[in-house]
mmCIF file of C-alpha atoms in Angstrom:
data_model
loop_
_atom_site.group_PDB
_atom_site.id
_atom_site.type_symbol
_atom_site.label_atom_id
_atom_site.label_comp_id
_atom_site.label_asym_id
_atom_site.label_seq_id
_atom_site.Cartn_x
_atom_site.Cartn_y
_atom_site.Cartn_z
ATOM 1 C CA UNK A 1050 -37.789 39.634 2.086
ATOM 2 C CA UNK A 1051 -35.340 38.192 -0.472
ATOM 3 C CA UNK A 1052 -32.840 40.960 0.289
ATOM 4 C CA UNK A 1053 -33.092 40.172 4.018
ATOM 5 C CA UNK A 1054 -32.505 36.463 3.384
ATOM 6 C CA UNK A 1055 -29.555 37.317 1.148
ATOM 7 C CA UNK A 1056 -28.082 39.567 3.835
ATOM 8 C CA UNK A 1057 -28.460 36.826 6.450
ATOM 9 C CA UNK A 1058 -26.751 34.393 4.084
ATOM 10 C CA UNK A 1059 -23.844 36.772 3.518
ATOM 11 C CA UNK A 1060 -23.487 37.388 7.258
ATOM 12 C CA UNK A 1061 -23.649 33.643 7.939
ATOM 13 C CA UNK A 1062 -20.924 32.892 5.396
ATOM 14 C CA UNK A 1063 -18.800 35.710 6.841
ATOM 15 C CA UNK A 1064 -19.202 34.470 10.400
ATOM 16 C CA UNK A 1065 -18.426 30.887 9.424
ATOM 17 C CA UNK A 1066 -15.275 32.113 7.686
ATOM 18 C CA UNK A 1067 -14.251 34.095 10.779
ATOM 19 C CA UNK A 1068 -14.832 31.135 13.074
ATOM 20 C CA UNK A 1069 -12.945 28.813 10.714
ATOM 21 C CA UNK A 1070 -10.055 31.255 10.449
ATOM 22 C CA UNK A 1071 -10.039 31.614 14.218
ATOM 23 C CA UNK A 1072 -9.947 27.869 14.714
ATOM 24 C CA UNK A 1073 -7.086 27.617 12.265
ATOM 25 C CA UNK A 1074 -5.007 30.129 14.269
ATOM 26 C CA UNK A 1075 -6.168 29.025 17.714
ATOM 27 C CA UNK A 1076 -3.277 26.669 18.391
ATOM 28 C CA UNK A 1077 -0.632 29.105 17.217
ATOM 29 C CA UNK A 1078 -0.681 31.400 20.263
ATOM 30 C CA UNK A 1079 2.078 29.350 21.900
ATOM 31 C CA UNK A 1080 4.468 30.279 19.081
ATOM 32 C CA UNK A 1081 3.433 33.941 18.975
ATOM 33 C CA UNK A 1082 5.188 36.768 20.774
ATOM 34 C CA UNK A 1083 3.307 38.280 23.722
ATOM 35 C CA UNK A 1084 2.452 41.334 21.572
ATOM 36 C CA UNK A 1085 1.053 39.131 18.789
ATOM 37 C CA UNK A 1086 -0.940 37.089 21.296
ATOM 38 C CA UNK A 1087 -2.447 40.208 22.879
ATOM 39 C CA UNK A 1088 -3.286 41.587 19.440
ATOM 40 C CA UNK A 1089 -4.955 38.311 18.416
ATOM 41 C CA UNK A 1090 -7.074 38.064 21.541
ATOM 42 C CA UNK A 1091 -8.065 41.738 21.304
ATOM 43 C CA UNK A 1092 -9.182 41.042 17.741
ATOM 44 C CA UNK A 1093 -11.346 38.190 18.995
ATOM 45 C CA UNK A 1094 -12.827 40.343 21.775
ATOM 46 C CA UNK A 1095 -13.639 43.103 19.254
ATOM 47 C CA UNK A 1096 -15.335 40.470 17.122
ATOM 48 C CA UNK A 1097 -17.356 39.408 20.171
ATOM 49 C CA UNK A 1098 -18.299 43.023 20.843
ATOM 50 C CA UNK A 1099 -19.410 43.421 17.230
ATOM 51 C CA UNK A 1100 -21.462 40.231 17.421
ATOM 52 C CA UNK A 1101 -23.148 41.456 20.612
ATOM 53 C CA UNK A 1102 -23.996 44.810 18.996
ATOM 54 C CA UNK A 1103 -25.329 42.916 15.983
ATOM 55 C CA UNK A 1104 -27.513 40.801 18.271
ATOM 56 C CA UNK A 1105 -28.861 43.907 19.996
ATOM 57 C CA UNK A 1106 -29.661 45.548 16.642
ATOM 58 C CA UNK A 1107 -31.371 42.402 15.358
ATOM 59 C CA UNK A 1108 -33.419 42.083 18.545
ATOM 60 C CA UNK A 1109 -34.928 45.524 17.911
ATOM 61 C CA UNK A 1110 -36.526 44.189 14.719
ATOM 62 C CA UNK A 1111 -37.150 40.606 15.921
ATOM 63 C CA UNK A 1112 -34.627 39.162 13.448
ATOM 64 C CA UNK A 1113 -34.417 35.841 15.264
ATOM 65 C CA UNK A 1114 -32.534 34.061 12.498
ATOM 66 C CA UNK A 1115 -29.837 36.728 12.579
ATOM 67 C CA UNK A 1116 -29.656 36.593 16.384
ATOM 68 C CA UNK A 1117 -29.234 32.809 16.229
ATOM 69 C CA UNK A 1118 -26.359 33.113 13.735
ATOM 70 C CA UNK A 1119 -24.480 35.717 15.809
ATOM 71 C CA UNK A 1120 -25.089 33.836 19.076
ATOM 72 C CA UNK A 1121 -23.788 30.658 17.431
ATOM 73 C CA UNK A 1122 -20.588 32.469 16.423
ATOM 74 C CA UNK A 1123 -20.098 33.573 20.046
ATOM 75 C CA UNK A 1124 -20.689 30.015 21.267
ATOM 76 C CA UNK A 1125 -18.207 28.574 18.778
ATOM 77 C CA UNK A 1126 -15.487 31.085 19.680
ATOM 78 C CA UNK A 1127 -15.874 30.959 23.474
ATOM 79 C CA UNK A 1128 -13.905 27.718 24.002
ATOM 80 C CA UNK A 1129 -10.911 29.314 22.218
ATOM 81 C CA UNK A 1130 -10.553 32.068 24.798
ATOM 82 C CA UNK A 1131 -8.432 30.259 27.442
ATOM 83 C CA UNK A 1132 -5.867 29.138 24.844
ATOM 84 C CA UNK A 1133 -5.406 32.766 23.851
ATOM 85 C CA UNK A 1134 -4.054 33.568 27.318
ATOM 86 C CA UNK A 1135 -0.823 31.560 27.614
ATOM 87 C CA UNK A 1136 1.229 32.377 30.665
ATOM 88 C CA UNK A 1137 3.647 35.232 29.977
ATOM 89 C CA UNK A 1138 1.433 36.905 27.375
ATOM 90 C CA UNK A 1139 1.176 40.249 29.120
ATOM 91 C CA UNK A 1140 2.100 43.550 27.531
ATOM 92 C CA UNK A 1141 1.329 47.152 28.409
ATOM 93 C CA UNK A 1142 -1.538 46.967 25.870
ATOM 94 C CA UNK A 1143 -3.194 44.020 27.624
ATOM 95 C CA UNK A 1144 -6.161 44.579 29.901
ATOM 96 C CA UNK A 1145 -5.808 41.096 31.394
ATOM 97 C CA UNK A 1146 -5.370 40.840 35.155
ATOM 98 C CA UNK A 1147 -2.800 38.446 36.671
ATOM 99 C CA UNK A 1148 -5.734 36.637 38.294
ATOM 100 C CA UNK A 1149 -6.260 34.850 34.958
ATOM 101 C CA UNK A 1150 -3.164 32.738 35.525
ATOM 102 C CA UNK A 1151 -3.613 32.530 39.313
ATOM 103 C CA UNK A 1152 -7.166 31.171 38.910
ATOM 104 C CA UNK A 1153 -7.011 29.569 35.477
ATOM 105 C CA UNK A 1154 -9.730 26.921 36.123
ATOM 106 C CA UNK A 1155 -12.143 29.734 37.045
ATOM 107 C CA UNK A 1156 -11.101 31.609 33.902
ATOM 108 C CA UNK A 1157 -11.819 28.510 31.799
ATOM 109 C CA UNK A 1158 -15.201 28.179 33.507
ATOM 110 C CA UNK A 1159 -16.002 31.813 32.624
ATOM 111 C CA UNK A 1160 -15.332 31.066 28.937
ATOM 112 C CA UNK A 1161 -17.687 28.097 29.149
ATOM 113 C CA UNK A 1162 -20.303 30.374 30.735
ATOM 114 C CA UNK A 1163 -20.081 32.586 27.648
ATOM 115 C CA UNK A 1164 -20.551 29.480 25.514
ATOM 116 C CA UNK A 1165 -23.586 28.221 27.420
ATOM 117 C CA UNK A 1166 -25.252 31.650 27.618
ATOM 118 C CA UNK A 1167 -24.673 32.104 23.873
ATOM 119 C CA UNK A 1168 -26.215 28.697 23.222
ATOM 120 C CA UNK A 1169 -29.252 29.651 25.345
ATOM 121 C CA UNK A 1170 -29.661 32.803 23.278
ATOM 122 C CA UNK A 1171 -29.202 30.897 20.023
ATOM 123 C CA UNK A 1172 -31.787 28.297 21.038
ATOM 124 C CA UNK A 1173 -34.327 30.930 22.095
ATOM 125 C CA UNK A 1174 -33.847 32.742 18.788
ATOM 126 C CA UNK A 1175 -34.138 29.513 16.780
ATOM 127 C CA UNK A 1176 -37.444 28.880 18.561
ATOM 128 C CA UNK A 1177 -38.625 32.397 17.603
ATOM 129 C CA UNK A 1178 -39.362 32.931 21.294
ATOM 130 C CA UNK A 1179 -39.247 36.725 21.706
ATOM 131 C CA UNK A 1180 -39.864 36.568 25.446
ATOM 132 C CA UNK A 1181 -37.042 34.074 26.060
ATOM 133 C CA UNK A 1182 -34.674 36.025 23.770
ATOM 134 C CA UNK A 1183 -35.334 39.188 25.786
ATOM 135 C CA UNK A 1184 -34.889 37.335 29.086
ATOM 136 C CA UNK A 1185 -31.515 35.896 28.053
ATOM 137 C CA UNK A 1186 -30.396 39.203 26.543
ATOM 138 C CA UNK A 1187 -31.354 41.151 29.679
ATOM 139 C CA UNK A 1188 -28.742 39.322 31.753
ATOM 140 C CA UNK A 1189 -26.296 38.391 28.971
ATOM 141 C CA UNK A 1190 -23.790 41.147 29.715
ATOM 142 C CA UNK A 1191 -23.650 40.309 33.413
ATOM 143 C CA UNK A 1192 -23.787 36.521 33.056
ATOM 144 C CA UNK A 1193 -21.866 35.852 29.846
ATOM 145 C CA UNK A 1194 -19.421 38.752 29.518
ATOM 146 C CA UNK A 1195 -19.242 39.828 33.146
ATOM 147 C CA UNK A 1196 -18.356 36.350 34.412
ATOM 148 C CA UNK A 1197 -14.948 36.940 32.840
ATOM 149 C CA UNK A 1198 -14.584 40.709 32.543
ATOM 150 C CA UNK A 1199 -15.373 41.480 36.183
ATOM 151 C CA UNK A 1200 -12.757 39.241 37.829
ATOM 152 C CA UNK A 1201 -10.196 38.983 35.029
ATOM 153 C CA UNK A 1202 -10.070 42.275 33.091
ATOM 154 C CA UNK A 1203 -8.798 45.674 34.160
ATOM 155 C CA UNK A 1204 -11.863 47.931 34.072
ATOM 156 C CA UNK A 1205 -11.920 50.702 31.491
ATOM 157 C CA UNK A 1206 -11.170 54.192 32.810
ATOM 158 C CA UNK A 1207 -14.166 56.011 34.270
ATOM 159 C CA UNK A 1208 -15.604 58.611 31.936
ATOM 160 C CA UNK A 1209 -16.380 61.993 33.404
#
């Protein structure tokens, strides 16, 4: 039990550091080159993917405290997403669709959907409500991630 609490503490400190570092660099995208901007936002999206995998792993063992920490990190980072997509920040490595800039208010709304869905998950986990955690998680990919990825990201190539 002590080792588990220690691990959660280490993960919490690490996530807080990542969020703080992200907030510190959030306003700098305007002065970055398009390649640097794409690299920075891909780093954030990989972090989000890692947090989601972490949440899924923790759900398998009912680690609600860990789920709450990871969901909180997603919620804190979500509002940063629109600022990481300044106009003209396209490169051949970007998977962003032009629709982001054509429908920017909808793109901003999608980031806020990620925030609110992450907060729902965090709150369910904080309440140790296994049923509610599973309900939110069941639709999280479609509601939280898909609200942005479906209309605004080039889909990955189909695997055969």
